[in-house]
CSV table of C-alpha atoms (C1' of nucleotides) in Angstrom, one decimal:
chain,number,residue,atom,x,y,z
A,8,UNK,CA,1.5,-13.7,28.5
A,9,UNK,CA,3.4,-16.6,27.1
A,10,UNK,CA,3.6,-15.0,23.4
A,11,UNK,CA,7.3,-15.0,22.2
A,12,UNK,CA,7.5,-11.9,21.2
A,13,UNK,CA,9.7,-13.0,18.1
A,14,UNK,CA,7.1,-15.2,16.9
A,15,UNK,CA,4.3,-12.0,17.0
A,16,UNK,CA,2.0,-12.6,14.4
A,17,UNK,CA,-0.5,-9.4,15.9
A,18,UNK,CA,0.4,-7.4,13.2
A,19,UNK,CA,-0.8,-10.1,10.6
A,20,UNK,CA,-4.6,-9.6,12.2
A,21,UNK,CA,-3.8,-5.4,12.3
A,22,UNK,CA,-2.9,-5.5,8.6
A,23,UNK,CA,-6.3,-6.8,7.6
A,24,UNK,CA,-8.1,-4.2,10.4
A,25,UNK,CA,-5.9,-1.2,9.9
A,26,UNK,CA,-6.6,1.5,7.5
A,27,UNK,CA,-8.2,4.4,8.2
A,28,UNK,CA,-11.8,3.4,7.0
A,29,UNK,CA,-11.7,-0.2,7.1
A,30,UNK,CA,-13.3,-0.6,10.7
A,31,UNK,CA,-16.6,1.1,9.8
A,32,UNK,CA,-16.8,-0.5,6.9
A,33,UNK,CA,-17.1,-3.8,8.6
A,34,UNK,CA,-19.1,-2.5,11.4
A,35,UNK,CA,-21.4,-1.7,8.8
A,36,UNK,CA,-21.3,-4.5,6.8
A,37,UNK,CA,-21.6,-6.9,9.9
A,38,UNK,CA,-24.6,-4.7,11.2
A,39,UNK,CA,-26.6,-4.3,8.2
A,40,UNK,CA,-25.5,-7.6,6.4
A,41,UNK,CA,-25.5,-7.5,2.5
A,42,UNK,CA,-24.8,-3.2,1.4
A,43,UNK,CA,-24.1,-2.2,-2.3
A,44,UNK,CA,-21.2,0.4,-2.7
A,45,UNK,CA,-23.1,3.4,-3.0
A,46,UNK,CA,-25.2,2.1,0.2
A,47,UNK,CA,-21.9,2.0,2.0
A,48,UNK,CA,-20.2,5.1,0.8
A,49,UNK,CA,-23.5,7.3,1.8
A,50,UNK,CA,-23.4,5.4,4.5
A,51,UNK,CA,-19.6,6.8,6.1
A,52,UNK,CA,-20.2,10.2,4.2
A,53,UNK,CA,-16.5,11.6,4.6
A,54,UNK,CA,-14.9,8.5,2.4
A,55,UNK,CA,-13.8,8.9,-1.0
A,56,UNK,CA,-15.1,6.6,-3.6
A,57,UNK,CA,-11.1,5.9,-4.3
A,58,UNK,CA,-10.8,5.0,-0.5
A,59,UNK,CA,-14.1,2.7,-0.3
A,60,UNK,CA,-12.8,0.8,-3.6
A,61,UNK,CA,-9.6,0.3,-2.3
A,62,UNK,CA,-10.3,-1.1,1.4
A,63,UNK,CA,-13.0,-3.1,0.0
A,64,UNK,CA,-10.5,-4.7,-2.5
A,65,UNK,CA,-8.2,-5.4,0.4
A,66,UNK,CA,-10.2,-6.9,2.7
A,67,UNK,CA,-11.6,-9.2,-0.5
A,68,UNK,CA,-8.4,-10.5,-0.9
A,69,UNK,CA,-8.2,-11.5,2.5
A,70,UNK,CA,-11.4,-13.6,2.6
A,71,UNK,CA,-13.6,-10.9,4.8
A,72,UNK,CA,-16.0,-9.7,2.4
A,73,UNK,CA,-17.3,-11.1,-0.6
A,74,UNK,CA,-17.8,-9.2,-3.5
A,75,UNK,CA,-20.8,-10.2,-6.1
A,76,UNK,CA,-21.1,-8.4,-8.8
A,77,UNK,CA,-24.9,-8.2,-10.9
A,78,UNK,CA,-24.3,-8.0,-14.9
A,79,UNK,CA,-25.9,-5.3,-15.6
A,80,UNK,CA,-27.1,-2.0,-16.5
A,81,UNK,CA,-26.8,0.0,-14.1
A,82,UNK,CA,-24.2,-2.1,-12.4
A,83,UNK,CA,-24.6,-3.2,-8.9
A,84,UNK,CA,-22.3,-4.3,-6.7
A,85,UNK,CA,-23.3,-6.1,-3.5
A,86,UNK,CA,-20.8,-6.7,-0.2
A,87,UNK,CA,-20.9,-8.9,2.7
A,88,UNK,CA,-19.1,-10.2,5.5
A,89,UNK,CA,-17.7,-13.9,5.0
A,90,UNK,CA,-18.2,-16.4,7.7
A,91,UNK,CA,-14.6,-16.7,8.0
A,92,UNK,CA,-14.7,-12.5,7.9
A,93,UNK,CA,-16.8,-13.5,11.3
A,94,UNK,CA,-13.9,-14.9,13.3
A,95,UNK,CA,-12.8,-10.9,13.7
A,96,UNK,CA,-16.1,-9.9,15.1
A,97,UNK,CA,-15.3,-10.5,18.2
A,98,UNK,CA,-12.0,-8.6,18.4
A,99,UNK,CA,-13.5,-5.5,16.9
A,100,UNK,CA,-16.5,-5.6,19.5
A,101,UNK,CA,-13.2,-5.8,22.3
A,102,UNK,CA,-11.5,-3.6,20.8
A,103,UNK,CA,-14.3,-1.1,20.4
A,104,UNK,CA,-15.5,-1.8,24.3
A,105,UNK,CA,-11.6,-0.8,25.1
A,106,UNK,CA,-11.6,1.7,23.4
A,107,UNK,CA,-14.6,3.2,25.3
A,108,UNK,CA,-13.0,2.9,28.7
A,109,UNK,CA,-10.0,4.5,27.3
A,110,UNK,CA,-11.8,7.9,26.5
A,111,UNK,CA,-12.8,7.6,29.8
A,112,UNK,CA,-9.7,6.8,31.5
A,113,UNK,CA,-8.0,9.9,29.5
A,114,UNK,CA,-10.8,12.1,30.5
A,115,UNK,CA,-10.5,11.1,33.8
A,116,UNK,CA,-6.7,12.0,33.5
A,117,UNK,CA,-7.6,15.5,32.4
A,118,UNK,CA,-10.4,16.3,35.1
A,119,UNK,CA,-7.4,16.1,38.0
A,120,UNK,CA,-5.5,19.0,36.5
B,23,UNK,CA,-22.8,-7.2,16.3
B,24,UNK,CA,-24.6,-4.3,18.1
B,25,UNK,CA,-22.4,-1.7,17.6
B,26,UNK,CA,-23.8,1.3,16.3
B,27,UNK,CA,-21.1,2.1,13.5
B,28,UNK,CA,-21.1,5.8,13.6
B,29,UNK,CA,-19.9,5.3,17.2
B,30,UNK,CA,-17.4,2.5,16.8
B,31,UNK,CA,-14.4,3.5,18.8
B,32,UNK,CA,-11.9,0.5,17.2
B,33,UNK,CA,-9.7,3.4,16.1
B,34,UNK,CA,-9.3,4.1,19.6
B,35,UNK,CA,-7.9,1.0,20.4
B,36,UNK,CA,-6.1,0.7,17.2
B,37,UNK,CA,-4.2,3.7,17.7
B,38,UNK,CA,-2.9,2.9,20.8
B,39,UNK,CA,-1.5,-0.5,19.4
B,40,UNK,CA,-0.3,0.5,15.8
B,41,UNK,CA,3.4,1.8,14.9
B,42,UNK,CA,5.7,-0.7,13.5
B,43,UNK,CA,6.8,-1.7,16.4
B,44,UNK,CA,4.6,-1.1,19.3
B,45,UNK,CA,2.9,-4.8,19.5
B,46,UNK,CA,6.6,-6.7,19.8
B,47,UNK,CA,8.1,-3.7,22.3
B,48,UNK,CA,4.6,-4.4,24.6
B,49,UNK,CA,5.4,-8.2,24.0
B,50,UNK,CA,8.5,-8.0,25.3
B,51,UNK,CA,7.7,-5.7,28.1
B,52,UNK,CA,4.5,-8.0,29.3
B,53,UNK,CA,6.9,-11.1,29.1
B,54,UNK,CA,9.9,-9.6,30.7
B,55,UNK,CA,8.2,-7.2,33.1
B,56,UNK,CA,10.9,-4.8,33.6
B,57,UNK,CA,13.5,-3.8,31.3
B,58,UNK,CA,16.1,-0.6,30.4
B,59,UNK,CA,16.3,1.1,27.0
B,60,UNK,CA,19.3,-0.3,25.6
B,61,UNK,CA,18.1,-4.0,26.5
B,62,UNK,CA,14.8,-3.3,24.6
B,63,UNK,CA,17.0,-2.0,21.7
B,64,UNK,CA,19.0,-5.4,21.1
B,65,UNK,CA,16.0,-7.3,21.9
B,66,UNK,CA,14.7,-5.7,18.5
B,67,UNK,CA,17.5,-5.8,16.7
B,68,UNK,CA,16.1,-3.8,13.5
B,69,UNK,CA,14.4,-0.9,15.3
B,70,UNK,CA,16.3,2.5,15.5
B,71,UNK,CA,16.7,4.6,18.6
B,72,UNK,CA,14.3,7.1,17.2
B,73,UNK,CA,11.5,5.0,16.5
B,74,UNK,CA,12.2,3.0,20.0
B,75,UNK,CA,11.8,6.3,21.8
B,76,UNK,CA,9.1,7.7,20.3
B,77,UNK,CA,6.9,4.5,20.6
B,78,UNK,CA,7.8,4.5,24.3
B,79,UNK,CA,6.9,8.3,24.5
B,80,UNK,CA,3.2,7.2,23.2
B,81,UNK,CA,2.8,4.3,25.1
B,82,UNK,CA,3.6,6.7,28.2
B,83,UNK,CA,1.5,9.1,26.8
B,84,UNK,CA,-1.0,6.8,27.1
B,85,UNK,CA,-0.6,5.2,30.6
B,86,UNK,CA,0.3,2.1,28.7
B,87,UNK,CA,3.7,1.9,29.9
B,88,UNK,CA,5.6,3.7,33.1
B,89,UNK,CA,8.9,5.1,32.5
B,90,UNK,CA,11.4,5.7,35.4
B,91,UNK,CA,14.3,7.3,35.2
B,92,UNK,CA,17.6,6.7,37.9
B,93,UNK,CA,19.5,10.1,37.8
B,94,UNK,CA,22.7,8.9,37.6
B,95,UNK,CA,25.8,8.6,35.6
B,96,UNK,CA,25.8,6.4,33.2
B,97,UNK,CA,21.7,7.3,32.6
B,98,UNK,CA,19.5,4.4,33.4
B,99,UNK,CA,16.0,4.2,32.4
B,100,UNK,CA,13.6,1.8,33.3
B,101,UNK,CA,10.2,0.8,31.3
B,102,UNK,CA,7.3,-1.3,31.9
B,103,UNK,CA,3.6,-1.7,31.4
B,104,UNK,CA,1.5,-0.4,34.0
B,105,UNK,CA,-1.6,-2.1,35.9
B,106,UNK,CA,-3.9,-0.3,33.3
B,107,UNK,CA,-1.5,-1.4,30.3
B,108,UNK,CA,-2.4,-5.2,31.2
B,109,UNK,CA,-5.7,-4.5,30.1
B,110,UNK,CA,-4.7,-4.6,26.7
B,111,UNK,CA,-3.0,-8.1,26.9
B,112,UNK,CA,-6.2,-9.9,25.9
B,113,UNK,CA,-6.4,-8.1,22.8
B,114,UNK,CA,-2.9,-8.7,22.1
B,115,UNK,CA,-2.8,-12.3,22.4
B,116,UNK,CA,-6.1,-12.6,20.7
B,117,UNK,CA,-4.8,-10.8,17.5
B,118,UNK,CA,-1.5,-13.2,18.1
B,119,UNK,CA,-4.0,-16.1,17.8
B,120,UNK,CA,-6.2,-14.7,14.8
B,121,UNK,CA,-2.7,-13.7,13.2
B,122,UNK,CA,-1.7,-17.4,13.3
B,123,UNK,CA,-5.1,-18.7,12.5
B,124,UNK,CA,-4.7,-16.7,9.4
B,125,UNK,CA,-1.7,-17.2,8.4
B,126,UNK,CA,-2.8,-21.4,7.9
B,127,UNK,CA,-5.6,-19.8,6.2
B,128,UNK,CA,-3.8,-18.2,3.5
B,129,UNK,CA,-1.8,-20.8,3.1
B,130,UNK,CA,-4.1,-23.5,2.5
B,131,UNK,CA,-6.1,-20.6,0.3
B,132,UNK,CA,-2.4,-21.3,-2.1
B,133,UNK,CA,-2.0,-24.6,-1.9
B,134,UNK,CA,-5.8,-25.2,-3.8
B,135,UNK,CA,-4.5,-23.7,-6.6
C,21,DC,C1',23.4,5.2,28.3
C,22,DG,C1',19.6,7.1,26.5
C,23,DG,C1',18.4,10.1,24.1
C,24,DC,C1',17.4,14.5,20.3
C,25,DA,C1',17.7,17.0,15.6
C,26,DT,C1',17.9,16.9,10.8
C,27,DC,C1',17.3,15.3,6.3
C,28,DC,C1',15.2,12.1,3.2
C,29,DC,C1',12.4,8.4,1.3
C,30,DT,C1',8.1,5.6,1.2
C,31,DT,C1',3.4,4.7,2.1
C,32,DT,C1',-1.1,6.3,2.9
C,33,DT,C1',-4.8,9.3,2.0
C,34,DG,C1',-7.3,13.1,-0.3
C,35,DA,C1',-9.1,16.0,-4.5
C,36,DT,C1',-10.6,16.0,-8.7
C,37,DA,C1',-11.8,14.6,-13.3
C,38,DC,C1',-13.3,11.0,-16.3
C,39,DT,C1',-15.8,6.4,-17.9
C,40,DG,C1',-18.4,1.8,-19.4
D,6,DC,C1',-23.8,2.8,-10.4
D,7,DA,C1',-19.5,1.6,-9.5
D,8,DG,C1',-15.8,2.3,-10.5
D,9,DT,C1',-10.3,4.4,-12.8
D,10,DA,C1',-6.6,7.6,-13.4
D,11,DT,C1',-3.7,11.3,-12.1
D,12,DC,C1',-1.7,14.6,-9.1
D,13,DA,C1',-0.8,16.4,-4.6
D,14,DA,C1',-0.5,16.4,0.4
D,15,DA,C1',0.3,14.3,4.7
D,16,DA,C1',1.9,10.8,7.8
D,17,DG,C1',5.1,7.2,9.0
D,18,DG,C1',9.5,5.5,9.1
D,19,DG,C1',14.8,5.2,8.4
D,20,DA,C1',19.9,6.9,8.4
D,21,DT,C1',23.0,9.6,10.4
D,22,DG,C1',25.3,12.8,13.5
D,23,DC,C1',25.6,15.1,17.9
D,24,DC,C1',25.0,15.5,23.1
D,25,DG,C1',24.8,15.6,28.5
DNA sequence: CGGCATCCCTTTTGATACTG
DNA sequence: CAGTATCAAAAGGGATGCCG
């Protein structure tokens, strides 16, 4: 470990990952490539449109996604991940393979009560 | 990417590692190895007690971090990360160095303009 | 020294209705 | 289809006082 702890810049990379849906919206987006808005929101079923709108605006701003937008009627809306967006694949995949082996570690926990 | 979305267990990790302070109180503990309350307190000069104790009460929760305490008078309590707790230093230090890499790329995203 | 309890404010998220 | 707007609920965090 040879961070200084005063010059922690970790939460710059959670502010762009955290949020309660914004995760699965990038698995998805970095499984399935290019997804239009309704795509995604059936997709994560239990998201509100108001929810889907705002993380994807968020992580536009920062460069993960791009947003293209068709003129026309009916409007479609296509997202995808950004190559820069790419640089956090890998921490998501750690972070995901963590978190696996910490549900196992809690249950593990629980079994020698 | 071959993480099956609907089973992406980020927000496992994510929990563990989010709270306004939890990233720079596990810096400090993976850098200093041991230290007591009250020195963890001034090295974060803007946290209050509250939030101080409750991170440490998750983190314990957890198995992230050990707490001992020496029954004495004056109280002296001890914290530091345990063996399973160093398994999240990767992650930390590579959000540190996507933070960082992000930062420049904001900043070169304002200076085009 | 290392807390806990209480009150309060802010931020995040959800429910619902409406629209070009 | 892909959003906005509004209101309400919930979660997160801060300020302050008290305690063994």
């Amino acid at each position: 470990m040879n961070i200084e702890p005063e010059l922690c810049q970790v939460d710059d990379a959670l502010d762009i990952i955290v949020g309660k849906w914004k995760p699965i919206i990038l698995l998805h987006l970095m499984k399935n490539g290019t997804m239009r808005f309704n795509e995604l929101k059936r997709s994560i079923p239990k998201i509100t449109q108001k929810m889907l709108t705002k993380h994807l605006r968020e992580l536009e701003e920062e460069d993960i996604i791009q947003r293209v937008v068709f003129p026309q009627v009916p409007p479609k809306v296509e997202y995808s991940i950004t190559e820069y967006g790419r640089s956090l694949e890998k921490i998501l995949v750690e972070m995901h393979e963590w978190g696996t082996r910490h549900r196992l570690h809690k249950m593990e926990k629980v079994e020698k009560r």
